PDB file of C-alpha atoms in Angstrom:
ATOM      1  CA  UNK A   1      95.898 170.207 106.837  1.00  0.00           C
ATOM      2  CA  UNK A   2      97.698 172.152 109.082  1.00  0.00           C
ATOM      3  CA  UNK A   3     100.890 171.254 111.244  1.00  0.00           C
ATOM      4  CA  UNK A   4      98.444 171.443 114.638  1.00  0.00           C
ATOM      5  CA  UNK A   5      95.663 169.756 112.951  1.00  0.00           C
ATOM      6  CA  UNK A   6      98.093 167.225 111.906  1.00  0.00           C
ATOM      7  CA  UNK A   7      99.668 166.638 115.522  1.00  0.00           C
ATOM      8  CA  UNK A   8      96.173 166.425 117.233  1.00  0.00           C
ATOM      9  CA  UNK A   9      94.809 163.234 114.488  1.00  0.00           C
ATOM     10  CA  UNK A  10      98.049 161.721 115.466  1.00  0.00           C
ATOM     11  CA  UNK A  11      97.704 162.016 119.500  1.00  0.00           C
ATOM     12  CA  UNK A  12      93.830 161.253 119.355  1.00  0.00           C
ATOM     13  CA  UNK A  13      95.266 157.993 116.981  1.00  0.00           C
ATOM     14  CA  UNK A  14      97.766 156.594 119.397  1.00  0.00           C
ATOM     15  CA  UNK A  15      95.184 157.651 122.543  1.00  0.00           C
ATOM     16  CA  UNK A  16      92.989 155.403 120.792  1.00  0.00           C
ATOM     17  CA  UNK A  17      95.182 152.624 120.291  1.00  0.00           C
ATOM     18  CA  UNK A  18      96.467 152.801 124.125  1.00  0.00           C
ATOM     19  CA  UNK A  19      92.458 152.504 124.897  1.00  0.00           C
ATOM     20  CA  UNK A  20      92.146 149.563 122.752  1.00  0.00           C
ATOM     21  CA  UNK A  21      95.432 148.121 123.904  1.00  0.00           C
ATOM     22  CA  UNK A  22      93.962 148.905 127.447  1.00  0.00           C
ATOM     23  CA  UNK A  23      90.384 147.293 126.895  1.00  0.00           C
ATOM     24  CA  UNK A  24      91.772 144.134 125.368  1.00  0.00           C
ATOM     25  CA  UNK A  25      93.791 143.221 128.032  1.00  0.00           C
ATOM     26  CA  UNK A  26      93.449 139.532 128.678  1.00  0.00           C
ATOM     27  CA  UNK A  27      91.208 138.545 132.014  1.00  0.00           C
ATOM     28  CA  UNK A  28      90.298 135.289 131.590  1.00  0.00           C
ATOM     29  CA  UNK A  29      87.998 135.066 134.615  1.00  0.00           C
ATOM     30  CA  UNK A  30      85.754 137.717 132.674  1.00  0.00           C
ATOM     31  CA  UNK A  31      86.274 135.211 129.207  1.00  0.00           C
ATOM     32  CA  UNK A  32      85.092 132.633 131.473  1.00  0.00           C
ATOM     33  CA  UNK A  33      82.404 134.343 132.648  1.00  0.00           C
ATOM     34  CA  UNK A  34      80.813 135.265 129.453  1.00  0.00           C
ATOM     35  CA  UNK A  35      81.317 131.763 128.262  1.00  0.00           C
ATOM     36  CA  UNK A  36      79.736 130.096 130.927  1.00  0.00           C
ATOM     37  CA  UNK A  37      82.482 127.278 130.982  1.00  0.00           C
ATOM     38  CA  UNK A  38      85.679 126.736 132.515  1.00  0.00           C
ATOM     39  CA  UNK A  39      87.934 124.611 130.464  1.00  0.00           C
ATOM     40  CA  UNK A  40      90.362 122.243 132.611  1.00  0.00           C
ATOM     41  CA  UNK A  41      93.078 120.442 132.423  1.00  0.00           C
ATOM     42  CA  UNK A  42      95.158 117.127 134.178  1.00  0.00           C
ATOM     43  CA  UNK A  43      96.120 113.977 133.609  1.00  0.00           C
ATOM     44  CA  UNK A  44      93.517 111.521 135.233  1.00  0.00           C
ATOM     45  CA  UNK A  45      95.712 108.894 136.014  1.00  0.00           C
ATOM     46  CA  UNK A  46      97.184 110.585 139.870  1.00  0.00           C
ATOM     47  CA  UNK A  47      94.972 108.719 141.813  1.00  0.00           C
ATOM     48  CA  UNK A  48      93.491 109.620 144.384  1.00  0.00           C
ATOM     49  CA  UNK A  49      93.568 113.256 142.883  1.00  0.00           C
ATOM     50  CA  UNK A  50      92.543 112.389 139.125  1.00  0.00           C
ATOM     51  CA  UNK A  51      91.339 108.903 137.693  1.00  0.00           C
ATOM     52  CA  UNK A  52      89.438 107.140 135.329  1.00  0.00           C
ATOM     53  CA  UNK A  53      87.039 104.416 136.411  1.00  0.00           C
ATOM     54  CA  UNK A  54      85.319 102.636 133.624  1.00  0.00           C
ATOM     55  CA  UNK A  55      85.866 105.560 131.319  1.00  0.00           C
ATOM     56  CA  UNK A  56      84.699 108.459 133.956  1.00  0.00           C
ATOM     57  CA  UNK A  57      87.185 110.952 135.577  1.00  0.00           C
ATOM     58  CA  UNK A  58      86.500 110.889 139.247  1.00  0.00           C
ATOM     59  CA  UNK A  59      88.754 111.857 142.100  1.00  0.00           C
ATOM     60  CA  UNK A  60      89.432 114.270 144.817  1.00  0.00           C
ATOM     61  CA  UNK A  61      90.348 117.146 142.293  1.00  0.00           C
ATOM     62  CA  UNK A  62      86.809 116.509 140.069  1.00  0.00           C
ATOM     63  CA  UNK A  63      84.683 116.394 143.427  1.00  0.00           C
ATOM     64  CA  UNK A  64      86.442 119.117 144.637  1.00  0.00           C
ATOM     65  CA  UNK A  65      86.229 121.493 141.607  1.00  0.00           C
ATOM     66  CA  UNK A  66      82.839 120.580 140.703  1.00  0.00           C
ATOM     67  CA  UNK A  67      82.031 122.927 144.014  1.00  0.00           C
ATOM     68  CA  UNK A  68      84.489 125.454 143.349  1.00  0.00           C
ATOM     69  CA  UNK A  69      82.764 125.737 139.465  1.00  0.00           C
ATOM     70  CA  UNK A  70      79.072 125.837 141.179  1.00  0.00           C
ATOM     71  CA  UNK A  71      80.808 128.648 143.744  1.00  0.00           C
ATOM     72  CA  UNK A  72      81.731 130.332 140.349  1.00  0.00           C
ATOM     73  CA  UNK A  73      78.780 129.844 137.840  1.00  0.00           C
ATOM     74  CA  UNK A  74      80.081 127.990 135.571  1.00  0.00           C
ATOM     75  CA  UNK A  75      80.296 124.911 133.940  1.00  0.00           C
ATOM     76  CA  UNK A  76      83.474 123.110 134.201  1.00  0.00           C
ATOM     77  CA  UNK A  77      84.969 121.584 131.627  1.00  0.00           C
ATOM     78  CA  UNK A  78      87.834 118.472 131.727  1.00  0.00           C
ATOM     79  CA  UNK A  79      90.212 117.399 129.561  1.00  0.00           C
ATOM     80  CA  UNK A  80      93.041 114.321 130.154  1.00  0.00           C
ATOM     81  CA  UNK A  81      96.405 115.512 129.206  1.00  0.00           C
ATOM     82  CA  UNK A  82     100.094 114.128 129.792  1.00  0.00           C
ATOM     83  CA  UNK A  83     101.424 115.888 132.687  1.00  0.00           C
ATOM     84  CA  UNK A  84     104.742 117.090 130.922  1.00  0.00           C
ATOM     85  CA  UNK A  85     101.771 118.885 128.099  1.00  0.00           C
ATOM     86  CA  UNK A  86     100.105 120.427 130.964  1.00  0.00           C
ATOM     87  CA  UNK A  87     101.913 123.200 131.817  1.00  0.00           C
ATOM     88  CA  UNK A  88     103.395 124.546 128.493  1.00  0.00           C
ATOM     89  CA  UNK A  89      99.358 123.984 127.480  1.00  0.00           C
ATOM     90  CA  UNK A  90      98.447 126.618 129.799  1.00  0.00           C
ATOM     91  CA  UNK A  91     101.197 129.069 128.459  1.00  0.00           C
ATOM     92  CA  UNK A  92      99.679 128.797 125.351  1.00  0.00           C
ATOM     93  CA  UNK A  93      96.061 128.911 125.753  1.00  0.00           C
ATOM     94  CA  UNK A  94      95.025 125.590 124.709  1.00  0.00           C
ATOM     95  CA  UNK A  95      92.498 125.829 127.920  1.00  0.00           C
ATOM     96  CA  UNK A  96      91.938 128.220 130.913  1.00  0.00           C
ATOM     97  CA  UNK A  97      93.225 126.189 134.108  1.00  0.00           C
ATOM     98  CA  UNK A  98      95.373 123.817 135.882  1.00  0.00           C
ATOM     99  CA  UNK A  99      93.531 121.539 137.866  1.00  0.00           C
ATOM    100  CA  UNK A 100      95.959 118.691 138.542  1.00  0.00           C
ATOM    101  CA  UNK A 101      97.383 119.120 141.559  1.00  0.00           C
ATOM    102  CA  UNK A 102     100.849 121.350 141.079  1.00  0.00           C
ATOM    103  CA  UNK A 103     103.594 120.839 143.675  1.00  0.00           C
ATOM    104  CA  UNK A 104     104.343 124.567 144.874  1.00  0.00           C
ATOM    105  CA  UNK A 105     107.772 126.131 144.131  1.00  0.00           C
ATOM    106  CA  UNK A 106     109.298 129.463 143.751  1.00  0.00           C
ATOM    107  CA  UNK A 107     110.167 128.824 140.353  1.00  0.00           C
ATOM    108  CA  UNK A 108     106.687 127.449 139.378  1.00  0.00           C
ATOM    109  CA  UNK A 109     105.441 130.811 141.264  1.00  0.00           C
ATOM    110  CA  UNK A 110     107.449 133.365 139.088  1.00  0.00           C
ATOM    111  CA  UNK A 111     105.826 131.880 135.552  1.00  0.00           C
ATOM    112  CA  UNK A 112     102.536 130.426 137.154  1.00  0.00           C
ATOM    113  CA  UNK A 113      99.711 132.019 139.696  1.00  0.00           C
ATOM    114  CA  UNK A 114      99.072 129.894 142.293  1.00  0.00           C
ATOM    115  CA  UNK A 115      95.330 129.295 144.100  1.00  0.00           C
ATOM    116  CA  UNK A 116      95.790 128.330 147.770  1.00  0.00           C
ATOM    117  CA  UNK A 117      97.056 125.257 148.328  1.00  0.00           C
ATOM    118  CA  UNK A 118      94.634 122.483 148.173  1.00  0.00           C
ATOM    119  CA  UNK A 119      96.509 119.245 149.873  1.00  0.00           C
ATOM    120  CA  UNK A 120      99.692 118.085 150.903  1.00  0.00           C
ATOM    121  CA  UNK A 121     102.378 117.339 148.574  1.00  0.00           C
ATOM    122  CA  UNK A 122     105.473 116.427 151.161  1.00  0.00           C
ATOM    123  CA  UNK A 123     107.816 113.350 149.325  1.00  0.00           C
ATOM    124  CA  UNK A 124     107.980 109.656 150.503  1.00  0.00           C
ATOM    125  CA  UNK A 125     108.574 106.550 149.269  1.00  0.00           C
ATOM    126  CA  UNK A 126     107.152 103.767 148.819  1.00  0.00           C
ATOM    127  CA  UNK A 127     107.825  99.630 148.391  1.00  0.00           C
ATOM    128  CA  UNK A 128     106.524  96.422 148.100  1.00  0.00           C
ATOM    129  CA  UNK A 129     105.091  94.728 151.085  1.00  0.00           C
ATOM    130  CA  UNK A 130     107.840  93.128 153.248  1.00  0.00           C
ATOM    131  CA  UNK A 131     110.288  95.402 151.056  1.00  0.00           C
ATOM    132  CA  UNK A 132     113.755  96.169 153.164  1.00  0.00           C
ATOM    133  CA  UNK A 133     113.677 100.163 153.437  1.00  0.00           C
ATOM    134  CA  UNK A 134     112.755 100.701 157.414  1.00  0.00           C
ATOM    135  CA  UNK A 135     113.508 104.785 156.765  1.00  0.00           C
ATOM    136  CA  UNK A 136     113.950 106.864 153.597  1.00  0.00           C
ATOM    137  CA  UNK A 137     117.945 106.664 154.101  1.00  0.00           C
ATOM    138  CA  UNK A 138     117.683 102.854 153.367  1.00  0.00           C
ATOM    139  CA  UNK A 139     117.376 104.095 149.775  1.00  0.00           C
ATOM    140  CA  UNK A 140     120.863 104.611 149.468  1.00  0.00           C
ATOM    141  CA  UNK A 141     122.152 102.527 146.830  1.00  0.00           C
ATOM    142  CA  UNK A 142     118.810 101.696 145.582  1.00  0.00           C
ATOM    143  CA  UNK A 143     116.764 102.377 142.111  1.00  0.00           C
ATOM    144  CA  UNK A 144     113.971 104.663 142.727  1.00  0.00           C
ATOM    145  CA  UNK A 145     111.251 105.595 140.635  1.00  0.00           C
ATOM    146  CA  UNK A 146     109.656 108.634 139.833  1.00  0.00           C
ATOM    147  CA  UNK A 147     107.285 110.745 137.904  1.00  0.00           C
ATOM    148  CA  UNK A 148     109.223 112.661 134.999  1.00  0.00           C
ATOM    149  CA  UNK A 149     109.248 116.698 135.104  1.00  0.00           C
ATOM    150  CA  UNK A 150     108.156 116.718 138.484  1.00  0.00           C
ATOM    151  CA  UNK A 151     108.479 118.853 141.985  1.00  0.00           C
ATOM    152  CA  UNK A 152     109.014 114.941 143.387  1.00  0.00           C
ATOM    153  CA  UNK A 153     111.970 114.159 140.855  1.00  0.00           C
ATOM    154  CA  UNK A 154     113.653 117.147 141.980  1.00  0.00           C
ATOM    155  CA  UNK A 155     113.425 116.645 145.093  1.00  0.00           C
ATOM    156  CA  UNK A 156     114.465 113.503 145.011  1.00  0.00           C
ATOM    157  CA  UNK A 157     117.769 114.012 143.613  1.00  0.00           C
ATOM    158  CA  UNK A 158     118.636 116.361 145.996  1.00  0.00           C
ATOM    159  CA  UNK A 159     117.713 113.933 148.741  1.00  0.00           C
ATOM    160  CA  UNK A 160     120.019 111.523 146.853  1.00  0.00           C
ATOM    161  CA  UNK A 161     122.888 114.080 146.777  1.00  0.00           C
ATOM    162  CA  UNK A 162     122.127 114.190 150.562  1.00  0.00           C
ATOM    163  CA  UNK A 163     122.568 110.416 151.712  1.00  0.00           C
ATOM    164  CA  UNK A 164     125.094 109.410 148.997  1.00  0.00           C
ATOM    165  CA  UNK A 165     123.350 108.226 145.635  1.00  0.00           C
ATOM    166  CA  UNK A 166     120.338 106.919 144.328  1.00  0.00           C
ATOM    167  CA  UNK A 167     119.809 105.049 141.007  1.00  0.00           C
ATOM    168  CA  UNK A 168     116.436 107.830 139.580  1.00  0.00           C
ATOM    169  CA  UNK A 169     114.919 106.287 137.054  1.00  0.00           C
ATOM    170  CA  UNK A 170     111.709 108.645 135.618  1.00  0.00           C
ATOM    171  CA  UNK A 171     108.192 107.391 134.186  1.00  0.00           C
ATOM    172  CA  UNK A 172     106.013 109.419 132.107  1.00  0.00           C
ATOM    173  CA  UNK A 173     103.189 108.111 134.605  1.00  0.00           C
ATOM    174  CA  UNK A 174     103.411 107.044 138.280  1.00  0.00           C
ATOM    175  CA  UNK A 175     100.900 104.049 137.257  1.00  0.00           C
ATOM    176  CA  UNK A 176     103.627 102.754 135.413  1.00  0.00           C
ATOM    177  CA  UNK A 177     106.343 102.985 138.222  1.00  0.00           C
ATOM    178  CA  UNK A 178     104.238 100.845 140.404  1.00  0.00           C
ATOM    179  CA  UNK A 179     104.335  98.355 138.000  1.00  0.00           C
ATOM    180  CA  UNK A 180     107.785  98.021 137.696  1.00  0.00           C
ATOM    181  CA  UNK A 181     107.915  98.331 141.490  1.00  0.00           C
ATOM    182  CA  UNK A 182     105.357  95.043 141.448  1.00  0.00           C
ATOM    183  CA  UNK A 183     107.653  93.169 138.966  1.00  0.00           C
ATOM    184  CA  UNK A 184     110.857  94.615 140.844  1.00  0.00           C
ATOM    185  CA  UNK A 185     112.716  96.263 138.299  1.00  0.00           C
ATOM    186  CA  UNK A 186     112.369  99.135 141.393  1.00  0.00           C
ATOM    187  CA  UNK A 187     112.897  99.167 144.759  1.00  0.00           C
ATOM    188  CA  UNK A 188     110.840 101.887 145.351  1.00  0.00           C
ATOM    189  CA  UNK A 189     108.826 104.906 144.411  1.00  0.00           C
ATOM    190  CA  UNK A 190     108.908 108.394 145.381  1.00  0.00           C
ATOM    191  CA  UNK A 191     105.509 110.261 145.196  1.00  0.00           C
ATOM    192  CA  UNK A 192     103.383 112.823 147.022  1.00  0.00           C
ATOM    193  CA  UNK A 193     102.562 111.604 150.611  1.00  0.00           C
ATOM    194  CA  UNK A 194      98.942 111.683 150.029  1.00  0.00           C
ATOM    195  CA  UNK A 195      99.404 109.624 146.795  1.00  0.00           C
ATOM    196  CA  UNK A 196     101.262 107.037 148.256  1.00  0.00           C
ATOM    197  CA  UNK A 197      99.202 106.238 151.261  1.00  0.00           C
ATOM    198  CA  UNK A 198      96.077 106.051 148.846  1.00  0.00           C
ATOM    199  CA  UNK A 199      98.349 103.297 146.990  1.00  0.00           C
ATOM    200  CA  UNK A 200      99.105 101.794 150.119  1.00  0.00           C
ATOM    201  CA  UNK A 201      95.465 101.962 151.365  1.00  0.00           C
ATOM    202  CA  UNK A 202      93.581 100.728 148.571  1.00  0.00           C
ATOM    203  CA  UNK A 203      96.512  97.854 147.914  1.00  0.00           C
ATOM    204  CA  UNK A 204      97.739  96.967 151.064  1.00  0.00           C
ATOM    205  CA  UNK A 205      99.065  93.591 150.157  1.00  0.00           C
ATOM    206  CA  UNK A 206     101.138  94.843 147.400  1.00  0.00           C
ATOM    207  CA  UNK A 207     102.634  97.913 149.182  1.00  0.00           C
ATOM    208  CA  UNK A 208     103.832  99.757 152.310  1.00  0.00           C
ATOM    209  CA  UNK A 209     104.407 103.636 152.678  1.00  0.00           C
ATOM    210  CA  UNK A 210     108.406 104.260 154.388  1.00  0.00           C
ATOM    211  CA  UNK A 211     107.700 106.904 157.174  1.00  0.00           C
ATOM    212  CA  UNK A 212     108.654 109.554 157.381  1.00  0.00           C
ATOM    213  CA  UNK A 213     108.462 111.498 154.671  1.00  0.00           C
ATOM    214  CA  UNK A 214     111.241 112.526 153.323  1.00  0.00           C
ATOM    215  CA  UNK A 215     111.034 115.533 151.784  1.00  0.00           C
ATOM    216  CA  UNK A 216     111.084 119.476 152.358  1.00  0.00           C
ATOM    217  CA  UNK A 217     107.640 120.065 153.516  1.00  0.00           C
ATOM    218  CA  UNK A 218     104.908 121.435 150.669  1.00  0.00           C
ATOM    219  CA  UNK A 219     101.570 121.608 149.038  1.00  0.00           C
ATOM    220  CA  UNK A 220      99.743 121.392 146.081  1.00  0.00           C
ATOM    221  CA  UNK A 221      97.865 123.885 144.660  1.00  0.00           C
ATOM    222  CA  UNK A 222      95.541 124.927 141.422  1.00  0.00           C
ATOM    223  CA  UNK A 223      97.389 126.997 138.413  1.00  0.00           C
ATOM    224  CA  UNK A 224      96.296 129.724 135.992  1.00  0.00           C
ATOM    225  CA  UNK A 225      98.267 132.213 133.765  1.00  0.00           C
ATOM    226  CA  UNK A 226      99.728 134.966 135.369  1.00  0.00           C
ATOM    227  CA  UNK A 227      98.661 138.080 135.296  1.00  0.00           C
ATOM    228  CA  UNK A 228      95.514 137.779 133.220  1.00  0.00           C
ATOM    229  CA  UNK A 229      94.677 134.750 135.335  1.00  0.00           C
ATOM    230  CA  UNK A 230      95.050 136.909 138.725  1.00  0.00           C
ATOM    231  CA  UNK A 231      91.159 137.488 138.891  1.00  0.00           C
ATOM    232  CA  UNK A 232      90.204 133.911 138.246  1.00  0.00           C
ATOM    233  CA  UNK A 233      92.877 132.919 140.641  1.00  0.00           C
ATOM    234  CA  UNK A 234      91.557 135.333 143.485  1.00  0.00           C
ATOM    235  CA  UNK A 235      87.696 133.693 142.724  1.00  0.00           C
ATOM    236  CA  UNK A 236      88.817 130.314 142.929  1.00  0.00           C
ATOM    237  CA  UNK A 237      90.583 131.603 146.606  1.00  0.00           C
ATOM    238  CA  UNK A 238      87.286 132.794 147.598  1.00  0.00           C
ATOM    239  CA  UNK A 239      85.342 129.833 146.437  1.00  0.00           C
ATOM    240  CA  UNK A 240      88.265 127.270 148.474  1.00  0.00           C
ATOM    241  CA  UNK A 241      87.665 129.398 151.528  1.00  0.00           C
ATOM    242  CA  UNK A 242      84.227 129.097 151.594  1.00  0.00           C
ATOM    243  CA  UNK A 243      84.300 125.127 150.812  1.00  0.00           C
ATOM    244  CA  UNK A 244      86.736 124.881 153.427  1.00  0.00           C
ATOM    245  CA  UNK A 245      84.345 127.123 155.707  1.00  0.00           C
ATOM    246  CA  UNK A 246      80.918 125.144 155.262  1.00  0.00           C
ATOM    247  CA  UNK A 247      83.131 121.470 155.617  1.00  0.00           C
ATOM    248  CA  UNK A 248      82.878 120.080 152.043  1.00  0.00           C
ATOM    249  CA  UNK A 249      86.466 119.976 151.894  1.00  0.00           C
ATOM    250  CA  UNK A 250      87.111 118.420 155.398  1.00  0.00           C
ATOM    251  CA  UNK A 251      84.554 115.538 153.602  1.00  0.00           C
ATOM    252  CA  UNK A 252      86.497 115.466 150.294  1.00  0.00           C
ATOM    253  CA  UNK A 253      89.519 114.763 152.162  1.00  0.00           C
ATOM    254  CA  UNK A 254      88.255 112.296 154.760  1.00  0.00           C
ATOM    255  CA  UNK A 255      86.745 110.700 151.182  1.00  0.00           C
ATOM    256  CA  UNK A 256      89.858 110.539 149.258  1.00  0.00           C
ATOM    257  CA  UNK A 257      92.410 110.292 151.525  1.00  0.00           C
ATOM    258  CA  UNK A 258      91.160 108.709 154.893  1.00  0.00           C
ATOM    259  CA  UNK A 259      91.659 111.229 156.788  1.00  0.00           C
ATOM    260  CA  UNK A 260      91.200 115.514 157.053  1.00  0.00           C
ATOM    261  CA  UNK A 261      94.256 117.862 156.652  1.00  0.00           C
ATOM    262  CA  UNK A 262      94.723 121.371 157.872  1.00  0.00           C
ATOM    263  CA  UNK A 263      95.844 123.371 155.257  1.00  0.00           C
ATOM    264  CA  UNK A 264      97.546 126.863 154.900  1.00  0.00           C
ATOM    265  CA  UNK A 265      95.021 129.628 155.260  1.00  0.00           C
ATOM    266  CA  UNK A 266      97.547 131.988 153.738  1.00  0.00           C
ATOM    267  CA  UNK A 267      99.791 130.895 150.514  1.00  0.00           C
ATOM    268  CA  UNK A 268     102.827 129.508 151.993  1.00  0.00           C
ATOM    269  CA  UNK A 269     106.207 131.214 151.530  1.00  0.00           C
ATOM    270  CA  UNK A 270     107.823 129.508 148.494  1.00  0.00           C
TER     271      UNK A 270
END
């Protein structure tokens, strides 16, 4: 074999492997595609997003992706994970999507892409009924639940930094910060606006939403991988416009939450 014959095997060999390389390239909208299914994931206990009643998931994020699978073609497919699983789950393929509701942040936005945002997520608190906050600076001083590993913890401790200390104490689920709210081992909870005024709507003897909220205002939205998530990202964009469009969201919201929000058109600067 000569030298030329020699250097031509080796150029076709490594064209070959940069076509290959090329052609495997990860898209998972196409994987999802071909498999006819689109698996899930959240943690179904975020109501009114994501809950169980009597052993079925139902909420505003199952309604509202059950029309953004049909807009796609494809089956959807939920699983129940803890929330602080969720995330690193995605990273490491143990299922295509994001579908509980993920507070946007520019952090979140440099490892994670982002669908447009799908409802509020602006921070409040809530207390018992006849509790003694008035406005959020009454929490000064006070203990203050919150969801672990969240955009709401976060921003809570900077709003304690702000007015001058708050006692944080984190739960693995917000279901089990209202119960120590109930029993008053908290004075309050700090959630997602929407959240809290479903609490305070569907429990109205038990608890009261402090207005206003209190936090910098911001949104939820849907999560896939980045970069070979992009396409399926862009889809579920298109298929959220066009729900948004024909009024099935307007009636998912005025469903879940009481009550229809604008939302962002355009992803929000982060």
């Amino acid at each position: 074999m000569t030298f030329s014959t020699t250097l031509k095997s080796a150029l076709f060999g490594l064209s070959t492997i940069a076509l290959t390389a090329t052609g495997a390239m990860a898209d998972d909208l196409a994987d999802i595609k071909s498999a006819g299914k689109i698996v899930a994931a959240t943690e179904m206990h975020y109501a009114p997003f994501d809950m169980l009643d009597q052993g079925e998931y139902v909420g505003f994020d199952r309604d509202l992706f059950d029309e953004i699978a049909k807009e796609l073609g494809v089956k959807p497919v939920y699983e129940d994970l803890p929330w602080t699983s969720i995330l690193p789950g995605l990273e490491v393929k143990k299922f295509d999507f994001v579908l509980a509701p993920v507070t946007m942040t520019s952090e979140r936005a440099k490892r994670y892409s982002f669908t447009l945002p799908i409802a509020d997520a602006t921070v409040a608190f809530v207390q018992r009924k006849g509790g003694e906050m008035t406005k959020p600076a009454d929490a000064k001083g006070m203990t203050v639940g919150v969801q672990k590993g969240t955009a709401q913890e976060k921003q809570l401790e900077t709003y304690s930094d702000k007015i001058g200390g708050i006692t944080i104490k984190g739960y693995g689920t917000t279901d089990e910060a209202y119960a120590d709210l109930m029993t008053g081992r908290l004075d309050a909870v700090a959630g997602s606006a929407p959240l809290l005024n479903y609490l305070a709507k569907t429990r109205p003897d038990d608890f009261a939403v402090v207005n206003p909220p209190f936090g910098t205002p911001t949104y939820f939205g849907y999560v896939a991988r980045k970069g070979e998530g992009d396409s399926l990202v862009a889809a579920v964009n298109d298929a959220i416009k066009k729900i948004e469009a024909d009024g099935r969201m307007k009636t998912l919201q005025e469903k879940w939450f009481g009550a229809a929000t604008d939302l962002p058109e355009t992803m929000p600067e982060l």
